Coordinates of C-alpha atoms in Angstrom, one line a residue:
M94 CA -93.5 -34.9 -76.3
E95 CA -93.8 -38.1 -77.3
F96 CA -92.9 -38.1 -80.8
E97 CA -89.9 -36.3 -80.3
K98 CA -88.0 -39.4 -79.3
G99 CA -88.9 -41.0 -82.4
A100 CA -88.1 -38.1 -84.6
Q101 CA -84.7 -38.5 -84.2
T102 CA -85.3 -42.1 -85.8
C103 CA -87.2 -40.6 -88.7
R104 CA -85.0 -38.1 -89.6
E105 CA -84.0 -39.9 -93.1
V106 CA -87.6 -40.9 -93.7
D107 CA -89.5 -38.1 -96.1
E108 CA -87.5 -35.5 -94.9
E109 CA -88.1 -32.7 -97.4
K110 CA -92.0 -33.4 -96.0
W111 CA -91.5 -33.2 -92.6
V112 CA -89.2 -31.4 -90.4
Y113 CA -87.2 -33.6 -87.7
D114 CA -85.7 -31.1 -85.7
S115 CA -87.5 -31.6 -82.4
S116 CA -89.8 -28.6 -83.3
V117 CA -93.7 -29.2 -83.3
D118 CA -96.6 -27.1 -85.2
H119 CA -99.3 -25.4 -83.4
K120 CA -100.9 -28.5 -82.7
G121 CA -98.1 -30.2 -80.9
K122 CA -97.5 -32.5 -84.1
L123 CA -94.7 -33.0 -86.6
P124 CA -94.5 -29.9 -88.6
L125 CA -94.8 -29.9 -92.4
R126 CA -91.9 -28.4 -94.0
A127 CA -93.7 -26.9 -96.8
S128 CA -96.5 -25.2 -94.6
T129 CA -94.6 -24.0 -91.6
G130 CA -91.3 -22.0 -90.5
V131 CA -89.0 -20.4 -92.9
W132 CA -90.1 -17.1 -94.3
K133 CA -93.7 -17.5 -94.4
A134 CA -93.4 -17.6 -90.4
A135 CA -90.3 -15.5 -90.1
S136 CA -92.1 -12.5 -91.7
F137 CA -94.9 -12.2 -88.9
I138 CA -92.3 -12.4 -86.5
I139 CA -90.0 -9.3 -87.9
A140 CA -93.3 -7.6 -88.2
I141 CA -93.7 -7.4 -84.3
E142 CA -90.0 -6.8 -84.3
F143 CA -90.4 -3.4 -86.4
S144 CA -93.0 -2.5 -84.1
E145 CA -91.1 -3.1 -80.9
R146 CA -88.1 -1.1 -82.1
L147 CA -90.4 1.9 -83.5
S148 CA -91.6 1.8 -80.0
Y149 CA -88.1 1.6 -78.2
F150 CA -86.0 3.8 -80.1
G151 CA -89.0 6.3 -80.3
I152 CA -88.4 6.4 -76.5
A153 CA -84.7 5.7 -76.1
T154 CA -83.3 8.2 -78.5
S155 CA -85.5 11.0 -76.9
L156 CA -85.1 9.9 -73.4
I157 CA -82.3 12.5 -72.5
I158 CA -84.1 15.1 -74.2
Y159 CA -87.2 14.4 -72.2
L160 CA -85.2 14.0 -68.9
T161 CA -83.3 17.3 -69.5
K162 CA -86.0 19.5 -70.7
V163 CA -89.4 18.0 -68.9
I164 CA -87.9 16.4 -66.0
H165 CA -85.1 19.1 -65.8
E166 CA -82.3 16.7 -64.9
D167 CA -78.8 18.1 -65.6
L168 CA -76.3 16.8 -68.5
K169 CA -74.6 14.1 -66.1
T170 CA -77.5 12.9 -64.3
A171 CA -79.4 12.9 -67.3
A172 CA -76.7 10.8 -69.0
R173 CA -76.6 8.3 -66.3
S174 CA -80.3 8.1 -66.1
V175 CA -80.5 7.0 -69.7
N176 CA -77.6 4.6 -69.2
Y177 CA -79.3 2.9 -66.2
W178 CA -82.2 2.3 -68.1
S179 CA -80.7 1.1 -71.4
G180 CA -78.6 -1.2 -69.2
V181 CA -81.7 -2.8 -67.3
T182 CA -83.6 -3.2 -70.4
T183 CA -80.4 -5.1 -72.2
L184 CA -80.1 -7.1 -69.1
M185 CA -83.7 -8.0 -68.2
P186 CA -83.5 -10.3 -71.2
L187 CA -81.2 -12.8 -69.2
I188 CA -84.2 -13.6 -67.0
G189 CA -86.7 -13.5 -69.7
G190 CA -84.5 -15.8 -72.0
F191 CA -84.1 -18.3 -69.3
V192 CA -88.1 -18.3 -68.5
A193 CA -88.3 -19.1 -72.2
D194 CA -86.0 -21.8 -72.6
A195 CA -87.0 -23.7 -69.5
Y196 CA -90.7 -22.9 -68.8
L197 CA -92.9 -21.0 -71.1
G198 CA -91.5 -21.6 -74.5
R199 CA -90.6 -18.7 -77.0
F200 CA -94.4 -17.9 -78.2
S201 CA -95.8 -17.7 -74.7
T202 CA -93.0 -15.4 -73.6
V203 CA -93.0 -13.4 -76.7
F204 CA -97.0 -13.2 -76.2
V205 CA -96.8 -12.3 -72.3
S206 CA -94.1 -10.0 -72.4
S207 CA -95.7 -8.1 -75.4
I208 CA -98.6 -7.4 -72.6
L209 CA -96.4 -5.9 -70.3
Y210 CA -94.8 -3.8 -72.8
L211 CA -98.2 -2.6 -74.1
L212 CA -99.3 -2.0 -70.4
G213 CA -95.9 0.3 -70.1
L214 CA -96.9 2.1 -72.9
I215 CA -100.5 2.6 -71.9
L216 CA -99.2 4.1 -68.3
L217 CA -96.6 6.1 -70.4
T218 CA -99.4 7.7 -72.3
M219 CA -101.4 8.4 -69.0
S220 CA -98.5 10.2 -67.5
W221 CA -99.1 12.7 -70.2
F222 CA -102.8 13.2 -70.1
V223 CA -104.1 12.2 -67.0
P224 CA -104.5 15.7 -65.3
S225 CA -103.5 14.4 -61.8
L226 CA -100.3 12.6 -63.5
K227 CA -99.2 15.8 -66.0
P228 CA -95.7 17.2 -65.6
C229 CA -97.5 20.5 -64.6
S230 CA -100.9 21.6 -63.8
E231 CA -100.9 24.0 -66.6
G232 CA -98.5 25.9 -68.9
V233 CA -94.3 25.4 -68.5
C234 CA -93.0 24.5 -65.5
H235 CA -89.1 24.7 -64.2
E236 CA -89.9 21.5 -61.8
P237 CA -92.2 18.9 -62.7
R238 CA -94.6 17.0 -60.4
K239 CA -92.9 14.3 -58.1
V240 CA -96.2 11.5 -59.3
H241 CA -95.2 12.2 -62.9
E242 CA -91.6 11.5 -62.6
V243 CA -92.6 8.3 -60.6
V244 CA -95.2 7.7 -63.1
F245 CA -92.9 8.1 -65.8
F246 CA -90.0 6.0 -64.7
L247 CA -92.3 3.1 -63.5
A248 CA -93.9 3.0 -67.2
I249 CA -90.3 3.3 -69.2
Y250 CA -89.2 0.3 -66.2
L251 CA -91.9 -1.7 -66.8
I252 CA -91.3 -1.5 -71.0
S253 CA -87.5 -2.8 -69.6
I254 CA -89.5 -5.7 -68.2
G255 CA -91.7 -6.3 -71.3
T256 CA -88.4 -5.8 -73.8
G257 CA -86.6 -8.7 -71.0
G258 CA -88.9 -11.3 -72.5
H259 CA -89.7 -9.9 -76.0
K260 CA -85.9 -9.2 -77.7
P261 CA -84.3 -13.1 -76.5
A262 CA -87.3 -15.0 -76.9
L263 CA -88.5 -13.4 -80.5
E264 CA -85.4 -13.3 -82.0
S265 CA -84.6 -16.8 -81.4
F266 CA -88.3 -17.8 -82.1
G267 CA -87.8 -16.6 -85.5
A268 CA -84.4 -18.3 -86.1
D269 CA -86.2 -21.3 -85.0
Q270 CA -88.2 -21.5 -88.1
F271 CA -85.2 -22.5 -90.1
D272 CA -83.9 -26.2 -90.0
D273 CA -80.0 -26.3 -88.9
D274 CA -80.1 -30.1 -90.5
H275 CA -81.4 -28.8 -93.6
S276 CA -78.8 -27.3 -96.1
K277 CA -81.3 -24.7 -97.9
E278 CA -82.9 -23.4 -94.3
R279 CA -79.4 -23.4 -92.8
R280 CA -78.2 -21.1 -95.5
E281 CA -81.6 -19.0 -95.0
K282 CA -80.9 -18.8 -91.5
M283 CA -77.9 -17.0 -92.1
S284 CA -79.6 -14.5 -94.2
Y285 CA -82.3 -14.4 -91.2
F286 CA -80.1 -12.2 -89.0
N287 CA -79.5 -9.7 -91.8
W288 CA -83.2 -9.2 -92.5
W289 CA -84.1 -9.2 -89.3
S290 CA -81.6 -6.3 -88.6
C291 CA -82.6 -4.8 -91.5
G292 CA -86.5 -4.8 -90.2
L293 CA -85.2 -3.6 -86.9
C294 CA -83.7 -0.7 -88.6
C295 CA -86.6 0.4 -90.4
G296 CA -88.7 0.7 -87.2
L297 CA -85.8 2.5 -85.8
L298 CA -85.7 4.9 -88.4
L299 CA -89.6 5.6 -88.2
G300 CA -88.8 6.0 -84.8
V301 CA -86.2 8.4 -84.7
T302 CA -88.1 10.3 -87.7
L303 CA -91.7 10.3 -87.3
I304 CA -92.2 9.8 -84.0
V305 CA -89.6 12.1 -82.7
Y306 CA -91.1 14.8 -85.0
V307 CA -94.2 14.2 -83.3
Q308 CA -92.6 14.4 -79.7
D309 CA -90.7 17.7 -81.1
H310 CA -93.6 19.4 -82.9
V311 CA -97.1 18.3 -81.8
S312 CA -97.0 16.6 -78.4
W313 CA -95.0 14.0 -76.3
G314 CA -98.8 12.5 -75.2
V315 CA -99.8 12.0 -79.1
A316 CA -96.4 10.0 -79.9
D317 CA -97.2 7.8 -76.9
I318 CA -100.8 7.0 -78.2
I319 CA -99.1 6.1 -81.9
L320 CA -96.7 3.6 -80.3
T321 CA -99.2 2.3 -78.1
A322 CA -101.4 1.6 -81.2
V323 CA -98.9 0.1 -83.1
M324 CA -97.7 -2.1 -80.6
A325 CA -101.3 -3.4 -80.1
M326 CA -101.6 -4.2 -84.1
S327 CA -98.4 -6.4 -84.1
L328 CA -99.5 -8.2 -81.3
V329 CA -102.4 -9.2 -83.2
I330 CA -100.4 -9.7 -86.0
F331 CA -98.1 -12.1 -84.1
I332 CA -101.0 -13.9 -83.0
I333 CA -102.5 -14.3 -86.5
G334 CA -99.4 -15.9 -87.7
R335 CA -99.7 -19.0 -85.1
P336 CA -100.4 -21.7 -87.4
F337 CA -97.3 -21.0 -89.4
Y338 CA -94.6 -21.4 -86.7
R339 CA -92.5 -24.1 -85.5
Y340 CA -92.4 -24.4 -81.8
R341 CA -89.7 -25.9 -79.5
V342 CA -91.0 -27.4 -76.2
P343 CA -89.3 -26.2 -73.4
T344 CA -87.2 -29.1 -71.7
G345 CA -86.4 -27.8 -68.3
S346 CA -83.6 -25.6 -66.9
P347 CA -80.8 -25.4 -69.4
L348 CA -78.4 -24.7 -66.5
T349 CA -79.1 -27.9 -64.7
P350 CA -76.8 -30.1 -67.3
L351 CA -74.0 -27.4 -67.0
L352 CA -74.1 -27.7 -63.2
Q353 CA -74.0 -31.4 -63.4
V354 CA -70.7 -31.4 -65.4
L355 CA -69.4 -29.3 -62.6
V356 CA -70.2 -31.3 -60.2
A357 CA -69.0 -34.6 -61.7
A358 CA -65.9 -33.3 -62.7
I359 CA -64.8 -31.8 -59.3
R360 CA -66.3 -35.3 -57.7
K361 CA -63.9 -37.5 -60.2
R362 CA -61.3 -35.0 -60.1
N363 CA -58.6 -37.6 -59.0
L364 CA -59.3 -39.6 -62.0
P365 CA -56.7 -40.0 -64.8
S366 CA -57.5 -38.0 -67.6
P367 CA -59.0 -40.0 -70.6
S368 CA -56.4 -40.8 -73.5
N369 CA -59.2 -40.4 -76.1
S370 CA -62.6 -39.7 -76.6
A371 CA -63.8 -43.2 -76.8
Q372 CA -63.5 -43.4 -73.3
L373 CA -66.0 -41.1 -72.6
Y374 CA -69.5 -41.6 -71.9
E375 CA -72.1 -40.8 -74.8
V376 CA -75.9 -41.9 -75.9
S377 CA -76.9 -42.2 -78.9
N378 CA -79.1 -39.8 -81.2
S379 CA -82.4 -41.7 -80.3
Q380 CA -81.8 -41.2 -76.7
M381 CA -81.3 -37.6 -76.8
D382 CA -83.5 -35.7 -74.8
R383 CA -82.6 -32.1 -76.2
G384 CA -80.4 -30.8 -79.0
R385 CA -77.8 -32.3 -80.7
L386 CA -75.0 -34.6 -80.2
L387 CA -71.7 -32.4 -80.0
C388 CA -68.2 -33.7 -80.9
H389 CA -65.4 -33.9 -78.4
T390 CA -62.9 -31.4 -78.1
D391 CA -59.3 -31.1 -76.3
K392 CA -60.1 -27.8 -74.8
L393 CA -60.7 -27.7 -70.9
K394 CA -59.9 -31.3 -70.6
F395 CA -60.3 -31.1 -66.8
L396 CA -64.1 -31.4 -67.7
D397 CA -63.9 -34.5 -69.6
K398 CA -63.6 -36.3 -66.6
A399 CA -67.3 -35.6 -65.9
A400 CA -67.8 -38.2 -68.9
V401 CA -65.5 -40.9 -67.6
V402 CA -67.2 -43.9 -66.6
E403 CA -65.6 -45.6 -63.3
E404 CA -64.6 -49.2 -63.0
T405 CA -67.1 -49.6 -60.1
Q406 CA -69.9 -48.6 -62.7
N407 CA -71.9 -51.5 -63.9
S408 CA -74.4 -49.9 -66.0
A409 CA -74.5 -46.1 -67.1
E410 CA -78.2 -46.0 -66.8
K411 CA -78.3 -46.0 -63.7
V412 CA -75.6 -43.8 -62.5
S413 CA -76.7 -40.4 -61.5
P414 CA -76.3 -37.4 -63.8
W415 CA -74.8 -35.8 -60.8
R416 CA -71.7 -38.2 -61.1
L417 CA -71.6 -39.2 -65.1
T418 CA -72.7 -37.0 -67.4
T419 CA -72.5 -37.5 -71.8
V420 CA -69.5 -35.9 -74.1
T421 CA -72.5 -33.5 -75.4
K422 CA -73.0 -32.2 -72.3
V423 CA -69.7 -31.7 -71.1
E424 CA -69.0 -30.0 -74.5
E425 CA -71.9 -27.6 -74.2
M426 CA -70.4 -26.5 -71.0
K427 CA -67.2 -25.7 -72.9
L428 CA -69.1 -23.7 -75.1
I429 CA -70.2 -21.3 -72.6
L430 CA -66.8 -21.0 -71.0
N431 CA -65.2 -20.5 -74.4
M432 CA -68.0 -17.9 -74.5
I433 CA -66.9 -15.6 -71.7
P434 CA -63.7 -13.9 -72.9
I435 CA -65.4 -13.3 -76.4
W436 CA -68.3 -11.7 -74.1
I437 CA -65.9 -9.3 -72.3
A438 CA -63.9 -8.6 -75.5
S439 CA -67.2 -7.1 -76.9
L440 CA -68.0 -4.6 -74.2
P441 CA -65.8 -1.6 -75.3
F442 CA -67.8 -1.9 -78.7
G443 CA -70.7 -1.6 -76.4
L444 CA -69.3 1.3 -75.0
C445 CA -69.0 3.2 -78.0
V446 CA -72.7 2.1 -79.1
A447 CA -73.7 4.0 -75.6
Q448 CA -72.5 7.1 -76.6
T449 CA -75.0 7.3 -79.9
S450 CA -78.0 7.5 -77.4
T451 CA -76.5 10.0 -74.8
F452 CA -73.6 12.2 -75.9
F453 CA -73.9 11.9 -79.6
I454 CA -78.0 12.9 -79.5
K455 CA -77.3 16.0 -76.8
Q456 CA -74.7 17.5 -79.3
S457 CA -76.9 17.7 -81.9
T458 CA -79.2 20.1 -79.6
T459 CA -76.4 22.5 -79.6
L460 CA -75.9 22.9 -83.4
N461 CA -77.6 24.1 -86.2
R462 CA -80.6 21.8 -87.4
N463 CA -82.5 24.2 -89.8
I464 CA -83.1 22.6 -93.0
G465 CA -84.3 25.7 -95.2
N466 CA -85.9 28.7 -93.7
S467 CA -88.9 26.9 -92.2
F468 CA -88.2 23.9 -90.7
Q469 CA -86.2 22.8 -87.7
M470 CA -84.9 19.2 -87.5
P471 CA -85.7 17.5 -84.2
P472 CA -82.3 16.4 -82.2
A473 CA -82.9 12.8 -82.5
W474 CA -83.1 12.8 -86.0
I475 CA -79.6 12.3 -86.8
Y476 CA -79.7 9.0 -85.0
A477 CA -81.8 7.8 -88.0
V478 CA -78.2 8.3 -90.3
A479 CA -77.1 5.1 -87.9
A480 CA -79.9 3.0 -89.1
I481 CA -79.3 3.8 -92.7
G482 CA -75.4 2.8 -92.4
L483 CA -76.3 -0.6 -90.8
I484 CA -78.9 -1.2 -93.7
I485 CA -76.6 -0.1 -96.3
S486 CA -73.9 -2.3 -94.4
V487 CA -76.2 -5.5 -94.1
I488 CA -77.3 -5.4 -97.8
I489 CA -73.9 -5.0 -98.9
Y490 CA -72.7 -7.7 -97.1
E491 CA -75.6 -9.8 -97.7
K492 CA -75.7 -9.3 -101.7
I493 CA -72.4 -8.4 -102.5
L494 CA -69.5 -9.6 -100.0
V495 CA -70.8 -13.1 -98.9
P496 CA -71.4 -14.1 -102.7
I497 CA -67.8 -13.1 -103.5
L498 CA -66.3 -14.7 -100.4
R499 CA -68.0 -18.1 -100.7
W500 CA -66.9 -18.1 -104.1
V501 CA -63.3 -17.4 -102.9
T502 CA -63.0 -19.2 -99.9
G503 CA -65.5 -22.1 -100.9
N504 CA -67.4 -21.8 -97.6
E505 CA -71.2 -21.3 -97.1
R506 CA -70.6 -18.4 -94.5
G507 CA -68.1 -16.5 -96.5
I508 CA -66.0 -15.4 -93.2
N509 CA -66.6 -16.8 -89.7
I510 CA -68.6 -15.0 -87.4
L511 CA -65.8 -14.0 -85.4
Q512 CA -64.1 -12.2 -88.2
R513 CA -67.4 -10.5 -88.9
I514 CA -67.6 -9.0 -85.5
G515 CA -63.7 -8.3 -85.3
I516 CA -64.2 -5.9 -88.7
G517 CA -67.2 -3.9 -86.8
M518 CA -64.9 -3.3 -83.9
L519 CA -62.3 -1.5 -86.5
F520 CA -65.3 0.8 -87.1
S521 CA -66.2 1.4 -83.6
V522 CA -62.4 2.9 -83.1
A523 CA -62.8 5.1 -86.2
T524 CA -66.3 6.5 -84.8
M525 CA -64.4 7.5 -81.6
V526 CA -61.9 9.4 -83.6
V527 CA -63.8 10.9 -85.8
A528 CA -66.5 12.0 -83.0
A529 CA -63.4 13.4 -81.1
L530 CA -62.6 15.3 -84.2
V531 CA -65.9 17.0 -84.6
E532 CA -66.6 17.7 -81.2
R533 CA -63.4 20.0 -80.8
R534 CA -64.2 21.5 -83.8
R535 CA -67.7 22.5 -82.2
L536 CA -65.7 23.7 -79.1
N537 CA -63.5 25.9 -80.8
L538 CA -66.6 27.7 -82.2
V539 CA -68.1 28.1 -79.0
E540 CA -64.5 29.3 -77.7
K541 CA -64.3 32.1 -80.2
N542 CA -68.2 32.9 -80.3
P543 CA -69.3 32.4 -76.4
L544 CA -73.0 34.1 -77.4
K545 CA -73.7 32.3 -80.4
G546 CA -71.2 29.2 -79.8
S547 CA -71.9 26.4 -82.1
I548 CA -75.0 27.3 -83.5
T549 CA -73.7 28.3 -86.4
M550 CA -72.2 24.8 -87.1
S551 CA -74.6 22.1 -89.0
V552 CA -76.0 19.4 -87.3
F553 CA -74.8 17.3 -90.2
W554 CA -71.3 17.5 -89.3
L555 CA -72.5 14.5 -87.0
T556 CA -73.3 12.3 -90.0
P557 CA -70.0 10.8 -90.4
Q558 CA -70.1 9.2 -86.9
F559 CA -73.5 7.9 -86.7
L560 CA -72.7 6.4 -90.5
I561 CA -69.5 4.9 -89.4
I562 CA -70.8 3.4 -86.2
G563 CA -73.9 2.3 -88.1
I564 CA -71.8 0.1 -90.3
G565 CA -70.1 -1.3 -87.5
D566 CA -73.3 -2.2 -85.9
G567 CA -74.0 -4.1 -89.4
F568 CA -71.0 -6.2 -88.7
T569 CA -70.5 -6.4 -84.9
L570 CA -74.1 -6.2 -83.7
V571 CA -75.4 -8.7 -86.3
G572 CA -72.5 -10.6 -85.9
L573 CA -72.9 -11.1 -82.0
Q574 CA -76.5 -12.0 -82.9
E575 CA -75.9 -15.1 -84.9
Y576 CA -72.8 -15.9 -83.0
F577 CA -74.8 -16.1 -79.2
Y578 CA -77.5 -17.6 -81.1
E579 CA -75.5 -20.2 -82.9
Q580 CA -72.6 -21.2 -80.4
V581 CA -75.2 -21.9 -77.0
P582 CA -76.1 -25.2 -76.6
D583 CA -79.4 -26.0 -78.6
S584 CA -81.4 -25.7 -75.4
M585 CA -80.5 -22.4 -74.3
R586 CA -81.1 -20.3 -77.7
S587 CA -82.9 -17.8 -76.2
L588 CA -80.8 -17.1 -73.3
G589 CA -77.8 -17.0 -76.1
I590 CA -79.8 -13.8 -77.4
A591 CA -79.6 -12.4 -73.9
F592 CA -75.9 -12.9 -73.8
Y593 CA -75.8 -10.7 -76.8
L594 CA -78.1 -8.0 -75.3
S595 CA -76.4 -8.1 -72.2
V596 CA -73.1 -7.1 -73.5
I597 CA -74.9 -3.5 -74.7
G598 CA -76.9 -3.7 -71.0
A599 CA -73.4 -4.2 -69.1
A600 CA -71.8 -1.8 -71.6
N601 CA -74.4 0.9 -70.4
F602 CA -73.9 0.4 -66.7
I603 CA -69.8 0.6 -67.4
S604 CA -70.4 3.7 -69.2
S605 CA -72.3 5.4 -66.7
L606 CA -69.4 4.0 -64.0
L607 CA -66.5 5.4 -66.4
I608 CA -68.4 8.8 -66.4
T609 CA -68.3 8.8 -62.8
L610 CA -64.6 8.1 -62.5
V611 CA -63.4 10.6 -65.4
D612 CA -65.6 13.1 -63.9
H613 CA -63.7 12.3 -60.3
M614 CA -60.1 12.0 -61.8
T615 CA -60.4 14.8 -64.2
R616 CA -61.9 17.6 -61.7
K617 CA -59.8 20.3 -60.5
D618 CA -60.8 23.8 -59.7
G619 CA -64.6 22.7 -59.9
K620 CA -64.4 21.5 -63.3
S621 CA -63.9 18.3 -65.0
W622 CA -64.5 17.0 -68.5
F623 CA -68.5 16.7 -67.9
G624 CA -69.7 19.9 -67.0
K625 CA -73.1 21.1 -66.1
D626 CA -73.6 21.5 -70.2
L627 CA -72.1 20.6 -73.4
N628 CA -70.1 23.7 -73.8
S629 CA -68.6 23.7 -70.4
S630 CA -67.5 19.8 -71.0
R631 CA -64.7 18.2 -72.6
L632 CA -66.2 15.5 -74.4
D633 CA -63.5 15.5 -77.2
N634 CA -61.4 14.0 -74.3
F635 CA -63.5 11.4 -73.4
Y636 CA -63.9 10.2 -77.0
W637 CA -60.2 10.0 -77.5
L638 CA -60.1 8.0 -74.0
L639 CA -62.9 5.4 -75.7
A640 CA -60.8 5.1 -78.9
A641 CA -57.5 4.4 -77.2
M642 CA -59.7 1.6 -75.1
T643 CA -61.4 0.2 -78.2
T644 CA -58.0 0.0 -80.2
A645 CA -55.9 -2.0 -77.0
N646 CA -59.1 -4.3 -76.9
L647 CA -59.1 -5.0 -80.3
F648 CA -55.6 -6.4 -80.3
L649 CA -57.0 -8.6 -77.3
Y650 CA -60.2 -9.7 -79.3
V651 CA -57.9 -11.0 -82.4
F652 CA -56.0 -12.8 -80.1
L653 CA -59.0 -14.8 -78.5
A654 CA -60.9 -15.1 -81.9
R655 CA -57.8 -16.8 -83.4
R656 CA -57.6 -19.2 -80.7
Y657 CA -61.6 -19.9 -80.6
N658 CA -62.7 -23.4 -81.3
Y659 CA -66.5 -23.3 -82.7
K660 CA -69.1 -25.5 -82.1
N661 CA -68.8 -28.7 -83.8
V662 CA -72.0 -31.0 -84.2
Q663 CA -72.3 -34.7 -85.3
R664 CA -73.9 -34.2 -88.9
N665 CA -74.3 -37.8 -89.4
V666 CA -77.4 -38.8 -87.1
A667 CA -76.5 -42.7 -87.7
V668 CA -72.5 -42.3 -87.3
A669 CA -70.6 -39.6 -85.2
D670 CA -69.3 -37.5 -87.8
C671 CA -67.1 -35.1 -86.4
N672 CA -65.1 -34.1 -89.4
E673 CA -66.9 -30.8 -90.1
D674 CA -66.8 -27.6 -88.0
D675 CA -70.3 -26.7 -88.1
S676 CA -70.1 -22.9 -87.5
A677 CA -66.6 -22.1 -88.6
A678 CA -67.4 -23.1 -92.2

């Protein structure tokens, strides 16, 4: 927009009244700080996230139950089906995040994807109530109609597509409501990711308790009606908050500048490396068309050649960006390349998370779920313990640990982002160890009493593993959200959230592949670690395998985190100021 170019030169003027971070209000004008953004806007955004997570976890935590009881898939096939769906759901945001950053903008992407999500919920409801789409014509059947399976999977994958735009755009849109260059709002943004996760977990809690109870004791169809109604109402709430939001205007594909850096560096590969950053080309803040200026770093020096001005060039402005790029674009490319090892090292944590909605939930179906003499707890209710663990973890971190660490260390973040993620990885190792021990105890009971098996063992034996993984989520998952939002270039923050989600998505696919490989490698005399049901399986061995993998990975992660260079933004808009590390602080 026209005013955005002038905004950079006006940032020192009345910045407590106006917001000069390249955002606009709903009319496309410079936003007022007092009437737009921060918590007044973020509250509307967290509200729709609450309803979306209510729907998602109401479906996800019971999906393996639905597939085994209604669709009648065996345990191994059902686990793979859940992993495939979860994987697609968490990888689709890579497409949605790109579209949001490059073309539609975050608000429009959230709106369109919410409509698709709502259509998926409507179709899911129809698959239960429309006579021709019902699982069976009447009563209970051992094999559902094929048309029901087709419509059911079509509905949940339509929800996946909706989530693909909803998740990355909504979370980054909420973070956009806080100005990075305003000290108070920057600190509030650090809290935003914590409270965002609390809102998410409140939706999760209702999803795995109220919705699952309705599914188990009333009807799957009635639960679908509730989810559809809540999603529709949240969409209305999101639209009502439109005047309070701050918007970032999409500036085209965020991948193009990265490709320009790569092409320019390859074309000038024979040039000598510059001896200092003063020899590299950079524009002023007033000439920036996207994001903020970044400070030069010494890593990946090959890419610096993309910003070297050749002797034959008379005027930098006339040179193709595919031949000469700025230092900031070079540093943005370095940011993405530096993230790849961290992304890979986060996958084993995602493998542990993937077990919570598959094998952990399925374990609860074999245990004693009676509360008192007249009430039986639905299997997925135990998942609520993980949400409670995350909420407890986030509140303690936000209200106790961060203030103490700020006082001790003297920086506003307390501990840096990667340290927070690493702490959560320790909890993932503990989760798998505890899960293996609990499953071994359950199998011992089955061996001693094949008829009653583990029915005499209380479902609350699963509480420790859910609680520990929930606490770990409060460190690692929340940390990954903040890391991928903060450390990507400013022009691709929706994609940054998609990168975080893709960790969980890729981990779900890897989990399915790992199950297949382990099943093949451990098969002997027709038996393997994964039998037709849990009692004929050896999940305890699988959990020990995951514990070993996550432990080995933790050493790799610590090595990578210690060598990581955080994004370094020029804080002073008039003079290059590169003495302060933006995100390590």
